[in-house]
Amino acid sequence: MNANDLRITMEELQQRLDSGEIVQFIDCRNDTDWSASDEKIPGAIRVRADDAANYAHSLPEGLIVAYCT
C-alpha cells in the first residue's frame, strides 16, 4: 500500500457522506493554523499530527479522514 491508496478526493468524500456513511474527522492542523481558523468541523477530534498514531486504537471502525495544513 502506498500513500495514494490512503487518499480520497473531496468528491468521493461527499458521495460517501451523502450515502449516509459515518465518517470520523481528525483535525491534525498545527496549533497556529488551528487557532487562527474560524473553520472547524463539528465533531472532529483535535489531535496533533505527531500524536495521531497514538489515537488509532481508540477510533471507531469505518472511514477516518485526517486533515492538516
mmCIF file of N, CA and C in Angstrom:
data_model
loop_
_atom_site.group_PDB
_atom_site.id
_atom_site.type_symbol
_atom_site.label_atom_id
_atom_site.label_comp_id
_atom_site.label_asym_id
_atom_site.label_seq_id
_atom_site.Cartn_x
_atom_site.Cartn_y
_atom_site.Cartn_z
ATOM 1 N N MET A 1 0.842 -1.175 0.000
ATOM 2 C CA MET A 1 0.000 0.000 0.000
ATOM 3 C C MET A 1 0.885 1.234 0.000
ATOM 4 N N ASN A 2 0.559 2.195 -0.879
ATOM 5 C CA ASN A 2 1.319 3.437 -0.884
ATOM 6 C C ASN A 2 0.426 4.583 -0.418
ATOM 7 N N ALA A 3 1.014 5.771 -0.303
ATOM 8 C CA ALA A 3 0.286 6.920 0.243
ATOM 9 C C ALA A 3 -0.953 7.253 -0.576
ATOM 10 N N ASN A 4 -0.912 7.055 -1.881
ATOM 11 C CA ASN A 4 -2.079 7.362 -2.711
ATOM 12 C C ASN A 4 -3.246 6.431 -2.419
ATOM 13 N N ASP A 5 -2.982 5.230 -1.918
ATOM 14 C CA ASP A 5 -4.047 4.306 -1.552
ATOM 15 C C ASP A 5 -4.822 4.808 -0.333
ATOM 16 N N LEU A 6 -4.240 5.723 0.404
ATOM 17 C CA LEU A 6 -4.846 6.201 1.634
ATOM 18 C C LEU A 6 -5.584 7.521 1.454
ATOM 19 N N ARG A 7 -5.647 8.032 0.236
ATOM 20 C CA ARG A 7 -6.268 9.327 -0.020
ATOM 21 C C ARG A 7 -7.593 9.148 -0.742
ATOM 22 N N ILE A 8 -8.510 10.062 -0.451
ATOM 23 C CA ILE A 8 -9.751 10.114 -1.207
ATOM 24 C C ILE A 8 -9.941 11.553 -1.671
ATOM 25 N N THR A 9 -10.683 11.722 -2.720
ATOM 26 C CA THR A 9 -10.959 13.063 -3.223
ATOM 27 C C THR A 9 -12.109 13.672 -2.435
ATOM 28 N N MET A 10 -12.253 14.978 -2.562
ATOM 29 C CA MET A 10 -13.382 15.657 -1.924
ATOM 30 C C MET A 10 -14.696 15.129 -2.488
ATOM 31 N N GLU A 11 -14.710 14.825 -3.780
ATOM 32 C CA GLU A 11 -15.923 14.306 -4.414
ATOM 33 C C GLU A 11 -16.296 12.947 -3.833
ATOM 34 N N GLU A 12 -15.289 12.080 -3.659
ATOM 35 C CA GLU A 12 -15.569 10.762 -3.074
ATOM 36 C C GLU A 12 -16.046 10.906 -1.640
ATOM 37 N N LEU A 13 -15.429 11.789 -0.896
ATOM 38 C CA LEU A 13 -15.856 12.018 0.483
ATOM 39 C C LEU A 13 -17.300 12.495 0.517
ATOM 40 N N GLN A 14 -17.650 13.447 -0.350
ATOM 41 C CA GLN A 14 -19.008 13.962 -0.380
ATOM 42 C C GLN A 14 -20.004 12.861 -0.738
ATOM 43 N N GLN A 15 -19.653 12.001 -1.692
ATOM 44 C CA GLN A 15 -20.528 10.892 -2.066
ATOM 45 C C GLN A 15 -20.755 9.961 -0.880
ATOM 46 N N ARG A 16 -19.707 9.688 -0.143
ATOM 47 C CA ARG A 16 -19.821 8.789 1.000
ATOM 48 C C ARG A 16 -20.658 9.410 2.112
ATOM 49 N N LEU A 17 -20.484 10.707 2.344
ATOM 50 C CA LEU A 17 -21.313 11.401 3.330
ATOM 51 C C LEU A 17 -22.773 11.419 2.882
ATOM 52 N N ASP A 18 -22.997 11.695 1.589
ATOM 53 C CA ASP A 18 -24.358 11.741 1.048
ATOM 54 C C ASP A 18 -25.060 10.389 1.149
ATOM 55 N N SER A 19 -24.273 9.308 1.103
ATOM 56 C CA SER A 19 -24.861 7.967 1.188
ATOM 57 C C SER A 19 -25.163 7.563 2.630
ATOM 58 N N GLY A 20 -24.792 8.432 3.579
ATOM 59 C CA GLY A 20 -25.079 8.150 4.980
ATOM 60 C C GLY A 20 -23.949 7.477 5.739
ATOM 61 N N GLU A 21 -22.824 7.291 5.072
ATOM 62 C CA GLU A 21 -21.684 6.662 5.759
ATOM 63 C C GLU A 21 -21.216 7.554 6.897
ATOM 64 N N ILE A 22 -20.921 6.945 8.010
ATOM 65 C CA ILE A 22 -20.407 7.685 9.160
ATOM 66 C C ILE A 22 -18.915 7.895 8.975
ATOM 67 N N VAL A 23 -18.486 9.122 9.122
ATOM 68 C CA VAL A 23 -17.085 9.489 8.929
ATOM 69 C C VAL A 23 -16.587 10.162 10.191
ATOM 70 N N GLN A 24 -15.432 9.742 10.674
ATOM 71 C CA GLN A 24 -14.793 10.404 11.815
ATOM 72 C C GLN A 24 -13.692 11.296 11.279
ATOM 73 N N PHE A 25 -13.777 12.581 11.567
ATOM 74 C CA PHE A 25 -12.763 13.528 11.124
ATOM 75 C C PHE A 25 -11.742 13.749 12.235
ATOM 76 N N ILE A 26 -10.476 13.785 11.836
ATOM 77 C CA ILE A 26 -9.369 14.052 12.755
ATOM 78 C C ILE A 26 -8.699 15.336 12.283
ATOM 79 N N ASP A 27 -8.718 16.361 13.113
ATOM 80 C CA ASP A 27 -8.122 17.655 12.786
ATOM 81 C C ASP A 27 -6.681 17.660 13.275
ATOM 82 N N CYS A 28 -5.752 17.561 12.329
ATOM 83 C CA CYS A 28 -4.318 17.500 12.668
ATOM 84 C C CYS A 28 -3.585 18.787 12.295
ATOM 85 N N ARG A 29 -4.331 19.877 12.152
ATOM 86 C CA ARG A 29 -3.670 21.129 11.799
ATOM 87 C C ARG A 29 -2.736 21.566 12.921
ATOM 88 N N ASN A 30 -1.670 22.283 12.521
ATOM 89 C CA ASN A 30 -0.739 22.755 13.542
ATOM 90 C C ASN A 30 -1.443 23.789 14.417
ATOM 91 N N ASP A 31 -0.889 24.021 15.592
ATOM 92 C CA ASP A 31 -1.538 24.887 16.585
ATOM 93 C C ASP A 31 -1.826 26.291 16.054
ATOM 94 N N THR A 32 -0.890 26.854 15.307
ATOM 95 C CA THR A 32 -1.057 28.204 14.785
ATOM 96 C C THR A 32 -2.228 28.270 13.814
ATOM 97 N N ASP A 33 -2.261 27.343 12.862
ATOM 98 C CA ASP A 33 -3.338 27.348 11.867
ATOM 99 C C ASP A 33 -4.682 27.022 12.509
ATOM 100 N N TRP A 34 -4.696 26.110 13.445
ATOM 101 C CA TRP A 34 -5.949 25.751 14.116
ATOM 102 C C TRP A 34 -6.511 26.945 14.884
ATOM 103 N N SER A 35 -5.646 27.628 15.613
ATOM 104 C CA SER A 35 -6.081 28.780 16.409
ATOM 105 C C SER A 35 -6.558 29.935 15.533
ATOM 106 N N ALA A 36 -5.932 30.106 14.382
ATOM 107 C CA ALA A 36 -6.254 31.224 13.506
ATOM 108 C C ALA A 36 -7.508 30.986 12.666
ATOM 109 N N SER A 37 -7.979 29.767 12.612
ATOM 110 C CA SER A 37 -9.092 29.430 11.724
ATOM 111 C C SER A 37 -10.444 29.520 12.414
ATOM 112 N N ASP A 38 -11.406 30.045 11.677
ATOM 113 C CA ASP A 38 -12.791 30.022 12.138
ATOM 114 C C ASP A 38 -13.500 28.765 11.638
ATOM 115 N N GLU A 39 -12.829 27.999 10.789
ATOM 116 C CA GLU A 39 -13.402 26.795 10.188
ATOM 117 C C GLU A 39 -13.038 25.575 11.027
ATOM 118 N N LYS A 40 -14.039 24.995 11.637
ATOM 119 C CA LYS A 40 -13.848 23.774 12.424
ATOM 120 C C LYS A 40 -14.972 22.816 12.040
ATOM 121 N N ILE A 41 -14.656 21.557 11.841
ATOM 122 C CA ILE A 41 -15.679 20.568 11.514
ATOM 123 C C ILE A 41 -16.296 20.081 12.821
ATOM 124 N N PRO A 42 -17.609 20.255 12.982
ATOM 125 C CA PRO A 42 -18.260 19.793 14.211
ATOM 126 C C PRO A 42 -18.027 18.298 14.427
ATOM 127 N N GLY A 43 -17.623 17.942 15.622
ATOM 128 C CA GLY A 43 -17.391 16.542 15.960
ATOM 129 C C GLY A 43 -16.001 16.035 15.646
ATOM 130 N N ALA A 44 -15.192 16.852 14.988
ATOM 131 C CA ALA A 44 -13.824 16.419 14.668
ATOM 132 C C ALA A 44 -13.018 16.286 15.950
ATOM 133 N N ILE A 45 -12.151 15.303 15.966
ATOM 134 C CA ILE A 45 -11.243 15.102 17.100
ATOM 135 C C ILE A 45 -9.978 15.897 16.819
ATOM 136 N N ARG A 46 -9.579 16.716 17.747
ATOM 137 C CA ARG A 46 -8.368 17.537 17.594
ATOM 138 C C ARG A 46 -7.183 16.745 18.114
ATOM 139 N N VAL A 47 -6.266 16.393 17.207
ATOM 140 C CA VAL A 47 -5.081 15.610 17.552
ATOM 141 C C VAL A 47 -3.898 16.189 16.787
ATOM 142 N N ARG A 48 -2.817 16.420 17.455
ATOM 143 C CA ARG A 48 -1.606 16.866 16.760
ATOM 144 C C ARG A 48 -1.115 15.749 15.862
ATOM 145 N N ALA A 49 -0.618 16.115 14.689
ATOM 146 C CA ALA A 49 -0.191 15.128 13.693
ATOM 147 C C ALA A 49 0.824 14.148 14.275
ATOM 148 N N ASP A 50 1.736 14.625 15.100
ATOM 149 C CA ASP A 50 2.751 13.750 15.697
ATOM 150 C C ASP A 50 2.157 12.730 16.658
ATOM 151 N N ASP A 51 0.953 12.998 17.165
ATOM 152 C CA ASP A 51 0.314 12.111 18.136
ATOM 153 C C ASP A 51 -0.780 11.231 17.526
ATOM 154 N N ALA A 52 -1.074 11.401 16.251
ATOM 155 C CA ALA A 52 -2.206 10.712 15.625
ATOM 156 C C ALA A 52 -2.116 9.195 15.767
ATOM 157 N N ALA A 53 -0.952 8.627 15.606
ATOM 158 C CA ALA A 53 -0.806 7.166 15.696
ATOM 159 C C ALA A 53 -1.181 6.656 17.088
ATOM 160 N N ASN A 54 -1.008 7.473 18.112
ATOM 161 C CA ASN A 54 -1.346 7.066 19.475
ATOM 162 C C ASN A 54 -2.851 6.936 19.694
ATOM 163 N N TYR A 55 -3.652 7.540 18.828
ATOM 164 C CA TYR A 55 -5.101 7.517 18.960
ATOM 165 C C TYR A 55 -5.763 6.451 18.094
ATOM 166 N N ALA A 56 -4.996 5.817 17.219
ATOM 167 C CA ALA A 56 -5.556 4.883 16.242
ATOM 168 C C ALA A 56 -6.379 3.776 16.903
ATOM 169 N N HIS A 57 -5.931 3.262 18.023
ATOM 170 C CA HIS A 57 -6.623 2.148 18.682
ATOM 171 C C HIS A 57 -7.977 2.550 19.278
ATOM 172 N N SER A 58 -8.180 3.841 19.524
ATOM 173 C CA SER A 58 -9.418 4.281 20.171
ATOM 174 C C SER A 58 -10.440 4.855 19.187
ATOM 175 N N LEU A 59 -10.129 4.837 17.906
ATOM 176 C CA LEU A 59 -11.047 5.387 16.913
ATOM 177 C C LEU A 59 -12.060 4.336 16.488
ATOM 178 N N PRO A 60 -13.245 4.787 16.118
ATOM 179 C CA PRO A 60 -14.277 3.836 15.682
ATOM 180 C C PRO A 60 -13.907 3.203 14.346
ATOM 181 N N GLU A 61 -14.512 2.061 14.061
ATOM 182 C CA GLU A 61 -14.309 1.438 12.758
ATOM 183 C C GLU A 61 -14.995 2.280 11.707
ATOM 184 N N GLY A 62 -14.502 2.221 10.504
ATOM 185 C CA GLY A 62 -15.113 2.957 9.412
ATOM 186 C C GLY A 62 -14.123 3.951 8.824
ATOM 187 N N LEU A 63 -14.668 4.841 8.028
ATOM 188 C CA LEU A 63 -13.845 5.825 7.345
ATOM 189 C C LEU A 63 -13.365 6.894 8.322
ATOM 190 N N ILE A 64 -12.068 7.094 8.363
ATOM 191 C CA ILE A 64 -11.455 8.129 9.191
ATOM 192 C C ILE A 64 -10.731 9.078 8.251
ATOM 193 N N VAL A 65 -11.060 10.355 8.341
ATOM 194 C CA VAL A 65 -10.457 11.358 7.480
ATOM 195 C C VAL A 65 -9.654 12.303 8.351
ATOM 196 N N ALA A 66 -8.341 12.319 8.119
ATOM 197 C CA ALA A 66 -7.457 13.247 8.828
ATOM 198 C C ALA A 66 -7.152 14.399 7.886
ATOM 199 N N TYR A 67 -7.183 15.593 8.429
ATOM 200 C CA TYR A 67 -6.826 16.754 7.597
ATOM 201 C C TYR A 67 -5.873 17.630 8.386
ATOM 202 N N CYS A 68 -4.971 18.284 7.638
ATOM 203 C CA CYS A 68 -3.949 19.106 8.273
ATOM 204 C C CYS A 68 -3.526 20.207 7.323
ATOM 205 N N THR A 69 -2.589 21.020 7.780
ATOM 206 C CA THR A 69 -2.078 22.099 6.946
ATOM 207 C C THR A 69 -0.847 21.646 6.231
#
